[in-house]
Short mmCIF file of C-alpha atoms in Angstrom, two decimals:
data_model
loop_
_atom_site.label_atom_id
_atom_site.label_comp_id
_atom_site.label_asym_id
_atom_site.label_seq_id
_atom_site.Cartn_x
_atom_site.Cartn_y
_atom_site.Cartn_z
CA UNK A 4 83.98 81.53 98.02
CA UNK A 5 87.60 82.37 97.20
CA UNK A 6 87.11 82.15 93.44
CA UNK A 7 83.58 83.56 93.37
CA UNK A 8 83.11 86.99 91.77
CA UNK A 9 79.63 88.48 91.58
CA UNK A 10 78.40 88.48 88.01
CA UNK A 11 77.38 91.83 86.54
CA UNK A 12 74.61 92.73 84.16
CA UNK A 13 75.66 94.19 80.84
CA UNK A 14 74.71 97.66 82.09
CA UNK A 15 76.72 97.35 85.30
CA UNK A 16 79.73 95.96 83.44
CA UNK A 17 79.61 98.94 81.11
CA UNK A 18 79.66 101.30 84.11
CA UNK A 19 82.59 99.39 85.61
CA UNK A 20 84.48 99.64 82.35
CA UNK A 21 83.78 103.32 81.74
CA UNK A 22 83.89 104.74 85.29
CA UNK A 23 86.35 102.43 87.03
CA UNK A 24 88.64 101.52 84.16
CA UNK A 25 87.85 97.81 84.48
CA UNK A 26 89.10 95.43 81.81
CA UNK A 27 87.36 92.09 82.52
CA UNK A 28 89.96 90.00 80.72
CA UNK A 29 92.69 91.52 82.91
CA UNK A 30 91.02 90.84 86.29
CA UNK A 31 92.90 87.55 86.98
CA UNK A 32 96.21 89.29 86.30
CA UNK A 33 95.31 92.26 88.53
CA UNK A 34 94.21 89.99 91.37
CA UNK A 35 97.39 87.96 91.08
CA UNK A 36 99.49 91.13 91.36
CA UNK A 37 97.59 92.30 94.45
CA UNK A 38 97.90 88.87 96.09
CA UNK A 39 101.63 88.80 95.39
CA UNK A 40 102.03 92.07 97.27
CA UNK A 41 99.88 90.83 100.16
CA UNK A 42 101.96 87.69 100.48
CA UNK A 43 104.98 89.89 101.16
CA UNK A 44 103.28 91.84 103.98
CA UNK A 45 103.99 89.78 107.13
CA UNK A 46 101.94 92.13 109.34
CA UNK A 47 98.69 91.60 107.40
CA UNK A 48 96.18 88.80 107.99
CA UNK A 49 93.60 89.29 105.27
CA UNK A 50 90.59 87.85 103.45
CA UNK A 51 91.74 86.15 100.28
CA UNK A 52 88.48 85.72 98.35
CA UNK A 53 88.32 87.19 94.86
CA UNK A 54 85.25 89.38 95.36
CA UNK A 55 86.73 91.10 98.42
CA UNK A 56 90.12 91.83 96.83
CA UNK A 57 88.59 92.84 93.51
CA UNK A 58 86.50 95.50 95.21
CA UNK A 59 89.62 97.25 96.50
CA UNK A 60 90.85 97.45 92.92
CA UNK A 61 87.48 98.72 91.70
CA UNK A 62 87.16 101.23 94.53
CA UNK A 63 90.56 102.64 93.61
CA UNK A 64 89.82 102.67 89.86
CA UNK A 65 92.47 99.98 89.37
CA UNK A 66 95.32 101.99 90.87
CA UNK A 67 97.34 99.18 92.42
CA UNK A 68 99.16 101.51 94.83
CA UNK A 69 95.92 103.06 96.11
CA UNK A 70 94.40 99.61 96.54
CA UNK A 71 97.39 98.52 98.63
CA UNK A 72 97.07 101.63 100.79
CA UNK A 73 93.34 101.14 101.38
CA UNK A 74 93.74 97.45 102.19
CA UNK A 75 96.48 98.13 104.71
CA UNK A 76 94.51 100.93 106.37
CA UNK A 77 91.31 98.88 106.34
CA UNK A 78 92.89 96.17 108.46
CA UNK A 79 94.93 98.58 110.57
CA UNK A 80 91.78 100.43 111.60
CA UNK A 81 89.94 97.17 112.33
CA UNK A 82 92.75 96.08 114.62
CA UNK A 83 93.00 99.43 116.39
CA UNK A 84 89.23 99.89 116.91
CA UNK A 85 87.79 96.34 116.98
CA UNK A 86 84.82 97.26 119.19
CA UNK A 87 83.38 99.34 116.37
CA UNK A 88 84.99 98.12 113.16
CA UNK A 89 85.60 94.40 113.48
CA UNK A 90 82.33 92.57 114.03
CA UNK A 91 82.92 88.82 114.42
CA UNK A 92 79.73 87.54 116.05
CA UNK A 93 76.41 88.51 114.50
CA UNK A 94 74.60 86.55 117.22
CA UNK A 95 75.83 88.78 120.03
CA UNK A 96 72.63 89.81 121.90
CA UNK A 97 73.62 93.46 122.22
CA UNK A 98 74.47 93.66 118.54
CA UNK A 99 71.08 92.21 117.54
CA UNK A 100 69.35 94.55 119.96
CA UNK A 101 70.99 97.55 118.32
CA UNK A 102 70.13 96.27 114.83
CA UNK A 103 66.43 96.11 115.72
CA UNK A 104 66.48 99.85 116.49
CA UNK A 105 66.87 100.54 112.77
CA UNK A 106 69.64 103.09 113.13
CA UNK A 107 71.22 101.92 109.86
CA UNK A 108 69.95 99.98 106.87
CA UNK A 109 70.25 99.80 103.11
CA UNK A 110 67.24 100.48 100.92
CA UNK A 111 66.18 97.75 98.45
CA UNK A 112 66.15 99.79 95.23
CA UNK A 113 69.31 101.36 93.78
CA UNK A 114 68.90 104.83 92.32
CA UNK A 115 67.14 104.68 88.94
CA UNK A 116 67.38 100.89 89.05
CA UNK A 117 71.02 100.93 87.93
CA UNK A 118 72.72 103.42 90.24
CA UNK A 119 74.21 103.76 93.72
CA UNK A 120 72.92 101.90 96.74
CA UNK A 121 71.19 104.08 99.36
CA UNK A 122 72.11 103.74 103.04
CA UNK A 123 69.94 105.38 105.71
CA UNK A 124 71.21 106.38 109.14
CA UNK A 125 69.05 107.67 112.01
CA UNK A 126 69.67 108.83 115.57
CA UNK A 127 66.82 106.74 116.98
CA UNK A 128 68.52 105.24 120.01
CA UNK A 129 68.67 106.03 123.76
CA UNK A 130 72.04 107.52 124.68
CA UNK A 131 71.70 106.43 128.29
CA UNK A 132 71.84 102.80 127.14
CA UNK A 133 74.21 102.75 124.13
CA UNK A 134 77.57 104.25 123.36
CA UNK A 135 77.99 105.68 119.88
CA UNK A 136 80.43 102.85 119.04
CA UNK A 137 77.63 100.36 119.79
CA UNK A 138 75.41 102.07 117.25
CA UNK A 139 78.00 102.39 114.52
CA UNK A 140 79.21 98.79 114.78
CA UNK A 141 76.26 97.58 112.64
CA UNK A 142 76.78 100.54 110.32
CA UNK A 143 80.37 99.59 109.61
CA UNK A 144 79.49 95.89 109.31
CA UNK A 145 76.73 96.81 106.86
CA UNK A 146 79.41 98.06 104.48
CA UNK A 147 81.13 94.68 104.59
CA UNK A 148 77.85 93.05 103.57
CA UNK A 149 77.76 95.42 100.61
CA UNK A 150 81.32 94.43 99.68
CA UNK A 151 80.38 90.77 99.70
CA UNK A 152 76.89 90.84 98.17
CA UNK A 153 75.93 94.05 96.39
CA UNK A 154 77.10 94.75 92.83
CA UNK A 155 75.30 98.13 92.78
CA UNK A 156 77.24 99.41 95.79
CA UNK A 157 80.46 97.86 94.48
CA UNK A 158 80.21 99.41 91.02
CA UNK A 159 78.04 102.52 91.38
CA UNK A 160 78.86 103.52 94.95
CA UNK A 161 76.79 104.64 97.94
CA UNK A 162 74.46 107.52 98.72
CA UNK A 163 73.89 108.28 102.40
CA UNK A 164 70.75 109.72 103.93
CA UNK A 165 71.45 110.82 107.51
CA UNK A 166 68.24 111.75 109.33
CA UNK A 167 68.51 114.10 112.34
CA UNK A 168 64.79 114.16 113.12
CA UNK A 169 65.20 112.28 116.42
CA UNK A 170 68.67 113.58 117.28
CA UNK A 171 69.09 115.22 120.68
CA UNK A 172 71.86 117.17 122.38
CA UNK A 173 73.04 113.96 124.05
CA UNK A 174 73.51 112.32 120.64
CA UNK A 175 75.72 115.19 119.49
CA UNK A 176 77.76 115.06 122.69
CA UNK A 177 78.66 111.46 121.85
CA UNK A 178 80.02 112.50 118.45
CA UNK A 179 83.44 113.61 119.68
CA UNK A 180 86.25 114.64 117.31
CA UNK A 181 88.00 111.35 118.10
CA UNK A 182 84.92 109.35 117.13
CA UNK A 183 84.41 111.39 113.95
CA UNK A 184 88.03 110.70 112.99
CA UNK A 185 87.50 106.96 113.44
CA UNK A 186 84.29 106.93 111.43
CA UNK A 187 85.46 109.04 108.50
CA UNK A 188 88.82 107.25 108.40
CA UNK A 189 87.03 103.92 107.96
CA UNK A 190 84.22 104.93 105.60
CA UNK A 191 86.02 107.41 103.36
CA UNK A 192 89.70 106.55 103.65
CA UNK A 193 89.77 102.76 103.88
CA UNK A 194 86.42 101.40 102.63
CA UNK A 195 86.58 100.72 98.85
CA UNK A 196 83.01 101.85 98.18
CA UNK A 197 82.72 105.22 96.48
CA UNK A 198 80.65 107.83 98.33
CA UNK A 199 78.56 109.53 95.63
CA UNK A 200 76.63 111.95 97.85
CA UNK A 201 75.40 112.56 101.41
CA UNK A 202 72.01 114.02 102.33
CA UNK A 203 71.71 115.40 105.86
CA UNK A 204 67.99 115.85 106.46
CA UNK A 205 65.76 117.28 109.20
CA UNK A 206 68.73 119.26 110.45
CA UNK A 207 68.49 121.63 113.42
CA UNK A 208 70.68 124.35 114.87
CA UNK A 209 72.41 121.72 117.01
CA UNK A 210 73.12 119.67 113.91
CA UNK A 211 74.71 122.68 112.25
CA UNK A 212 77.11 122.95 115.20
CA UNK A 213 77.90 119.25 114.90
CA UNK A 214 78.82 119.71 111.23
CA UNK A 215 81.55 122.13 112.31
CA UNK A 216 83.20 119.20 114.10
CA UNK A 217 82.53 116.60 111.40
CA UNK A 218 83.27 118.41 108.14
CA UNK A 219 87.00 119.07 108.75
CA UNK A 220 87.53 115.30 108.64
CA UNK A 221 85.99 115.09 105.14
CA UNK A 222 88.06 115.39 102.01
CA UNK A 223 87.31 118.40 99.82
CA UNK A 224 85.72 116.10 97.23
CA UNK A 225 83.31 114.68 99.80
CA UNK A 226 82.36 118.11 101.16
CA UNK A 227 81.27 119.08 97.67
CA UNK A 228 78.89 116.10 97.62
CA UNK A 229 77.09 116.99 100.86
CA UNK A 230 73.51 118.32 100.83
CA UNK A 231 72.15 119.84 104.05
CA UNK A 232 68.39 120.37 104.35
CA UNK A 233 65.65 120.76 106.92
CA UNK A 234 62.21 119.18 106.81
CA UNK A 235 61.67 120.05 103.13
CA UNK A 236 62.86 116.92 101.32
CA UNK A 237 61.73 117.92 97.83
CA UNK A 238 65.30 118.26 96.55
CA UNK A 239 66.22 114.79 97.76
CA UNK A 240 63.00 113.24 96.43
CA UNK A 241 63.70 114.77 93.02
CA UNK A 242 67.29 113.48 92.99
CA UNK A 243 66.62 109.96 94.27
CA UNK A 244 63.01 109.46 93.01
CA UNK A 245 59.99 108.10 94.89
CA UNK A 246 60.70 104.57 93.66
CA UNK A 247 63.89 104.46 95.76
CA UNK A 248 62.68 106.11 99.00
CA UNK A 249 60.58 104.83 101.92
CA UNK A 250 57.17 106.34 102.60
CA UNK A 251 58.70 108.13 105.63
CA UNK A 252 60.52 110.36 103.12
CA UNK A 253 57.73 110.73 100.56
CA UNK A 254 58.61 107.63 98.56
CA UNK A 255 56.79 104.50 97.42
CA UNK A 256 58.79 101.92 99.39
CA UNK A 257 57.49 100.44 102.68
CA UNK A 258 58.13 102.22 105.97
CA UNK A 259 61.59 102.34 107.54
CA UNK A 260 60.23 100.12 110.32
CA UNK A 261 59.28 97.38 107.86
CA UNK A 262 62.43 97.81 105.80
CA UNK A 263 64.51 97.40 108.96
CA UNK A 264 62.95 94.00 109.64
CA UNK A 265 63.76 92.85 106.12
CA UNK A 266 67.29 94.21 106.17
CA UNK A 267 68.14 92.52 109.47
CA UNK A 268 67.62 89.11 107.85
CA UNK A 269 70.98 89.68 106.15
CA UNK A 270 72.94 89.03 109.33
CA UNK A 271 71.94 85.35 109.48
CA UNK A 272 73.17 84.68 105.97
CA UNK A 273 76.50 86.39 106.71
CA UNK A 274 77.28 84.58 109.97
CA UNK A 275 80.32 82.68 108.63
CA UNK A 276 81.59 85.71 106.73
CA UNK A 277 81.86 87.75 109.93
CA UNK A 278 83.31 84.87 111.93
CA UNK A 279 86.27 85.00 109.58
CA UNK A 280 87.00 88.56 110.74
CA UNK A 281 88.47 87.07 113.91
CA UNK A 282 91.34 85.73 111.80
CA UNK A 283 92.07 89.05 110.06
CA UNK A 284 93.88 92.23 111.05
CA UNK A 285 97.38 93.57 111.50
CA UNK A 286 100.30 92.78 113.78
CA UNK A 287 102.33 95.98 113.96
CA UNK A 288 105.30 94.16 115.46
CA UNK A 289 105.69 92.36 112.11
CA UNK A 290 105.26 95.42 109.86
CA UNK A 291 108.36 96.13 107.75
CA UNK A 292 109.82 99.40 108.96
CA UNK A 293 108.17 101.52 111.67
CA UNK A 294 104.80 100.60 113.24
CA UNK A 295 101.87 102.50 111.74
CA UNK A 296 100.74 105.60 113.64
CA UNK A 297 97.00 105.74 112.84
CA UNK A 298 96.40 108.96 114.74
CA UNK A 299 99.23 110.68 112.92
CA UNK A 300 97.88 109.84 109.46
CA UNK A 301 95.01 112.31 109.56
CA UNK A 302 95.44 116.05 109.71
CA UNK A 303 93.35 119.18 109.48
CA UNK A 304 90.78 119.26 106.70
CA UNK A 305 90.62 115.52 106.31
CA UNK A 306 94.06 115.30 104.75
CA UNK A 307 95.52 111.81 104.55
CA UNK A 308 99.22 111.09 104.52
CA UNK A 309 99.91 108.03 102.42
CA UNK A 310 100.92 104.80 104.14
CA UNK A 311 104.47 103.64 103.73
CA UNK A 312 104.11 99.88 103.15
CA UNK A 313 101.66 101.84 100.08
#
């Protein structure tokens, strides 16, 4: 797998060239430069396959320094919060139980057939049985599947649909500022998949209060890409089209229940991929200079102080 890079269609390659600044003939040179830096970071234990490393370059529009920063933070967060961010065993009974709930899944059709991948999140779980970290473990692992397998997510980015239809007060109480910091740090700050837009749907008054906690952790760019709506989904249907949405949201795809069953088949095919996570992470005692203070990196308004590694 080390030397395997997902092939792109002519259309996707054009998007990569124009939007990400990719020069296909230069990819081996860019990967070699990134690997050389990694080899001089004694605190990092990392995946070395081409597809994985290439996505950090793509997600940073080929800024080598930004790619280094994201990679370092990616593994630092996984080591600090392994219960949520570092899935190693897809056969864990509790993990599979949570996956069957359908709280998170990707939809099969990218937008307009050549656009971002759509990820759906729902608050359809009993809070008296699961902690919020239990629920978001599959969500974070889902993004690693996209890194490994999905050229649409890798090149065109991700659109999130977050459905609050079944959310209760107890769900919102679980979403503490500390948890929101962990989640946004991983998905926006360290994950090399571009967030193109977020649709919060079926929102209530309680959800509006929750946004006051969540939004300060977003960057200004991400806040500008957020759409908040109630039960009227016409704006979202117009933007994403019926071909890309499940029938639950007025689209032509199968129901979320059926799509969940299909999506969960992915975990079996990725068993070895996630086992390798056990060998990856950071050892702060070996980091050149001072140990990394994760909590001190993030300030008010989602600001992010750059890692000194880079």
